[in-house]
Amino acid sequence: MGVAREVQIADGAAEANFVSDLLRRFRAFYGGERVDFTDVGLDLEWCTPFQADVAAALQRVPWGELVSYGELAAIAGYPRAHRAVGTFCAGNRFSLLLPCHRVVAGNGIGSYGPDGIATKRRLLRLEGHAAL
């Protein structure tokens, strides 16, 4: 299910403006600009309470910052749930809006679900992490 189907939008005009704004932000991000997606309202009704807490914690990880799976688990209030956080990130439906690319393994880059490590590295390089 894509972003357009899961983002809450009030009416047609608002939808057009929302989509235009989101596309502008995506282009800016992929152009290397610092972009904030935290104000994009997502319908997270499909989430369990744990997943909703992880999603909220992810949105607090700033552009250009990295956290480990364990650190994100602790931020979300589940300090021993690093593997469950990894599972959530692997199935993340909202890539840039819930920035799992900023979550790394304690001993390296970690994985990035079906999009792969190359995509994760590309996103991190766009945020200034050339060494990864």
mmCIF file of C-alpha atoms in Angstrom, residues 1-131:
data_model
loop_
_atom_site.group_PDB
_atom_site.id
_atom_site.type_symbol
_atom_site.label_atom_id
_atom_site.label_comp_id
_atom_site.label_asym_id
_atom_site.label_seq_id
_atom_site.Cartn_x
_atom_site.Cartn_y
_atom_site.Cartn_z
ATOM 1 C CA MET A 1 0.000 0.000 0.000
ATOM 2 C CA GLY A 2 1.454 3.374 -0.969
ATOM 3 C CA VAL A 3 1.707 6.717 0.771
ATOM 4 C CA ALA A 4 -1.162 8.255 -1.196
ATOM 5 C CA ARG A 5 -3.557 5.591 0.069
ATOM 6 C CA GLU A 6 -2.460 5.776 3.700
ATOM 7 C CA VAL A 7 -2.072 9.508 4.263
ATOM 8 C CA GLN A 8 -5.165 11.222 5.592
ATOM 9 C CA ILE A 9 -6.344 13.932 3.177
ATOM 10 C CA ALA A 10 -9.483 16.039 3.625
ATOM 11 C CA ASP A 11 -10.564 16.878 0.055
ATOM 12 C CA GLY A 12 -9.490 16.983 -3.606
ATOM 13 C CA ALA A 13 -7.832 20.419 -3.516
ATOM 14 C CA ALA A 14 -6.021 19.584 -0.308
ATOM 15 C CA GLU A 15 -4.935 16.276 -1.851
ATOM 16 C CA ALA A 16 -3.435 18.015 -4.892
ATOM 17 C CA ASN A 17 -1.577 20.488 -2.681
ATOM 18 C CA PHE A 18 -0.398 17.705 -0.386
ATOM 19 C CA VAL A 19 0.926 15.608 -3.266
ATOM 20 C CA SER A 20 2.651 18.620 -4.880
ATOM 21 C CA ASP A 21 4.296 19.549 -1.593
ATOM 22 C CA LEU A 22 5.393 15.978 -0.915
ATOM 23 C CA LEU A 23 6.872 15.615 -4.409
ATOM 24 C CA ARG A 24 8.729 18.915 -3.967
ATOM 25 C CA ARG A 25 10.174 17.642 -0.694
ATOM 26 C CA PHE A 26 11.200 14.299 -2.217
ATOM 27 C CA ARG A 27 12.977 16.084 -5.076
ATOM 28 C CA ALA A 28 14.730 18.382 -2.617
ATOM 29 C CA PHE A 29 15.840 15.431 -0.460
ATOM 30 C CA TYR A 30 17.194 13.508 -3.447
ATOM 31 C CA GLY A 31 18.895 16.729 -4.547
ATOM 32 C CA GLY A 32 20.844 16.716 -1.292
ATOM 33 C CA GLU A 33 18.825 19.319 0.613
ATOM 34 C CA ARG A 34 17.936 18.955 4.272
ATOM 35 C CA VAL A 35 14.207 18.167 4.346
ATOM 36 C CA ASP A 36 11.852 17.701 7.289
ATOM 37 C CA PHE A 37 9.004 15.218 6.838
ATOM 38 C CA THR A 38 7.838 15.188 10.467
ATOM 39 C CA ASP A 39 4.713 17.241 9.739
ATOM 40 C CA VAL A 40 3.411 14.732 7.180
ATOM 41 C CA GLY A 41 0.448 13.043 8.839
ATOM 42 C CA LEU A 42 0.500 9.285 8.383
ATOM 43 C CA ASP A 43 -2.329 6.866 9.018
ATOM 44 C CA LEU A 44 -0.687 4.369 11.331
ATOM 45 C CA GLU A 45 -3.855 2.517 12.330
ATOM 46 C CA TRP A 46 -2.293 -0.681 10.950
ATOM 47 C CA CYS A 47 0.427 -0.443 13.617
ATOM 48 C CA THR A 48 0.429 -2.290 16.896
ATOM 49 C CA PRO A 49 1.056 -0.036 19.919
ATOM 50 C CA PHE A 50 4.727 -1.106 19.822
ATOM 51 C CA GLN A 51 5.018 -0.246 16.118
ATOM 52 C CA ALA A 52 3.332 3.129 16.658
ATOM 53 C CA ASP A 53 5.843 3.913 19.414
ATOM 54 C CA VAL A 54 8.740 2.935 17.135
ATOM 55 C CA ALA A 55 7.290 5.063 14.302
ATOM 56 C CA ALA A 56 7.009 8.059 16.638
ATOM 57 C CA ALA A 57 10.581 7.521 17.841
ATOM 58 C CA LEU A 58 11.816 7.282 14.235
ATOM 59 C CA GLN A 59 10.263 10.632 13.418
ATOM 60 C CA ARG A 60 12.351 12.169 16.207
ATOM 61 C CA VAL A 61 15.661 11.026 14.674
ATOM 62 C CA PRO A 62 16.875 14.199 12.940
ATOM 63 C CA TRP A 63 18.188 14.499 9.409
ATOM 64 C CA GLY A 64 21.834 13.482 9.309
ATOM 65 C CA GLU A 65 21.775 11.644 12.654
ATOM 66 C CA LEU A 66 22.209 7.907 13.190
ATOM 67 C CA VAL A 67 20.917 5.623 15.936
ATOM 68 C CA SER A 68 21.402 1.915 16.474
ATOM 69 C CA TYR A 69 18.474 -0.491 16.543
ATOM 70 C CA GLY A 70 19.023 -0.784 20.301
ATOM 71 C CA GLU A 71 19.078 2.987 20.777
ATOM 72 C CA LEU A 72 15.849 3.377 18.805
ATOM 73 C CA ALA A 73 14.249 0.617 20.867
ATOM 74 C CA ALA A 74 15.203 2.504 24.037
ATOM 75 C CA ILE A 75 13.934 5.829 22.648
ATOM 76 C CA ALA A 76 10.624 4.122 21.850
ATOM 77 C CA GLY A 77 10.437 2.815 25.412
ATOM 78 C CA TYR A 78 11.408 -0.813 24.721
ATOM 79 C CA PRO A 79 15.119 -1.030 25.597
ATOM 80 C CA ARG A 80 15.419 -4.780 24.949
ATOM 81 C CA ALA A 81 13.494 -4.859 21.655
ATOM 82 C CA HIS A 82 16.273 -4.131 19.145
ATOM 83 C CA ARG A 83 15.368 -7.148 16.992
ATOM 84 C CA ALA A 84 11.694 -6.165 16.893
ATOM 85 C CA VAL A 85 12.753 -2.651 15.855
ATOM 86 C CA GLY A 86 14.784 -4.223 13.041
ATOM 87 C CA THR A 87 11.734 -6.200 11.939
ATOM 88 C CA PHE A 88 9.630 -3.028 11.928
ATOM 89 C CA CYS A 89 12.244 -1.183 9.871
ATOM 90 C CA ALA A 90 12.502 -4.066 7.396
ATOM 91 C CA GLY A 91 8.776 -3.746 6.680
ATOM 92 C CA ASN A 92 8.628 0.058 6.754
ATOM 93 C CA ARG A 93 6.033 1.301 4.240
ATOM 94 C CA PHE A 94 7.051 4.958 4.361
ATOM 95 C CA SER A 95 10.817 5.009 3.666
ATOM 96 C CA LEU A 96 11.713 8.723 3.961
ATOM 97 C CA LEU A 97 8.724 9.630 6.120
ATOM 98 C CA LEU A 98 9.750 7.074 8.746
ATOM 99 C CA PRO A 99 13.517 7.262 8.187
ATOM 100 C CA CYS A 100 14.708 3.715 8.915
ATOM 101 C CA HIS A 101 17.809 4.438 6.825
ATOM 102 C CA ARG A 102 19.041 6.377 9.887
ATOM 103 C CA VAL A 103 18.962 3.210 11.989
ATOM 104 C CA VAL A 104 22.150 1.157 11.886
ATOM 105 C CA ALA A 105 23.393 -2.018 13.521
ATOM 106 C CA GLY A 106 25.630 -1.645 16.542
ATOM 107 C CA ASN A 107 28.463 -3.260 14.554
ATOM 108 C CA GLY A 108 27.859 -1.778 11.100
ATOM 109 C CA ILE A 109 25.301 -0.428 8.672
ATOM 110 C CA GLY A 110 22.635 -3.113 9.167
ATOM 111 C CA SER A 111 20.094 -3.983 6.512
ATOM 112 C CA TYR A 112 17.412 -2.026 4.677
ATOM 113 C CA GLY A 113 14.580 -4.416 3.918
ATOM 114 C CA PRO A 114 13.753 -5.173 0.290
ATOM 115 C CA ASP A 115 15.420 -1.965 -0.971
ATOM 116 C CA GLY A 116 18.854 -3.245 0.032
ATOM 117 C CA ILE A 117 22.044 -1.863 1.485
ATOM 118 C CA ALA A 118 22.899 0.162 -1.636
ATOM 119 C CA THR A 119 19.727 2.221 -1.200
ATOM 120 C CA LYS A 120 20.408 2.719 2.504
ATOM 121 C CA ARG A 121 23.961 3.884 1.754
ATOM 122 C CA ARG A 122 22.677 6.278 -0.911
ATOM 123 C CA LEU A 123 20.161 7.836 1.488
ATOM 124 C CA LEU A 124 22.796 8.150 4.208
ATOM 125 C CA ARG A 125 25.264 9.767 1.781
ATOM 126 C CA LEU A 126 22.583 12.319 0.882
ATOM 127 C CA GLU A 127 22.504 13.178 4.591
ATOM 128 C CA GLY A 128 26.283 13.540 4.815
ATOM 129 C CA HIS A 129 27.457 10.075 5.877
ATOM 130 C CA ALA A 130 30.130 9.433 3.245
ATOM 131 C CA ALA A 131 31.953 6.784 5.288
#
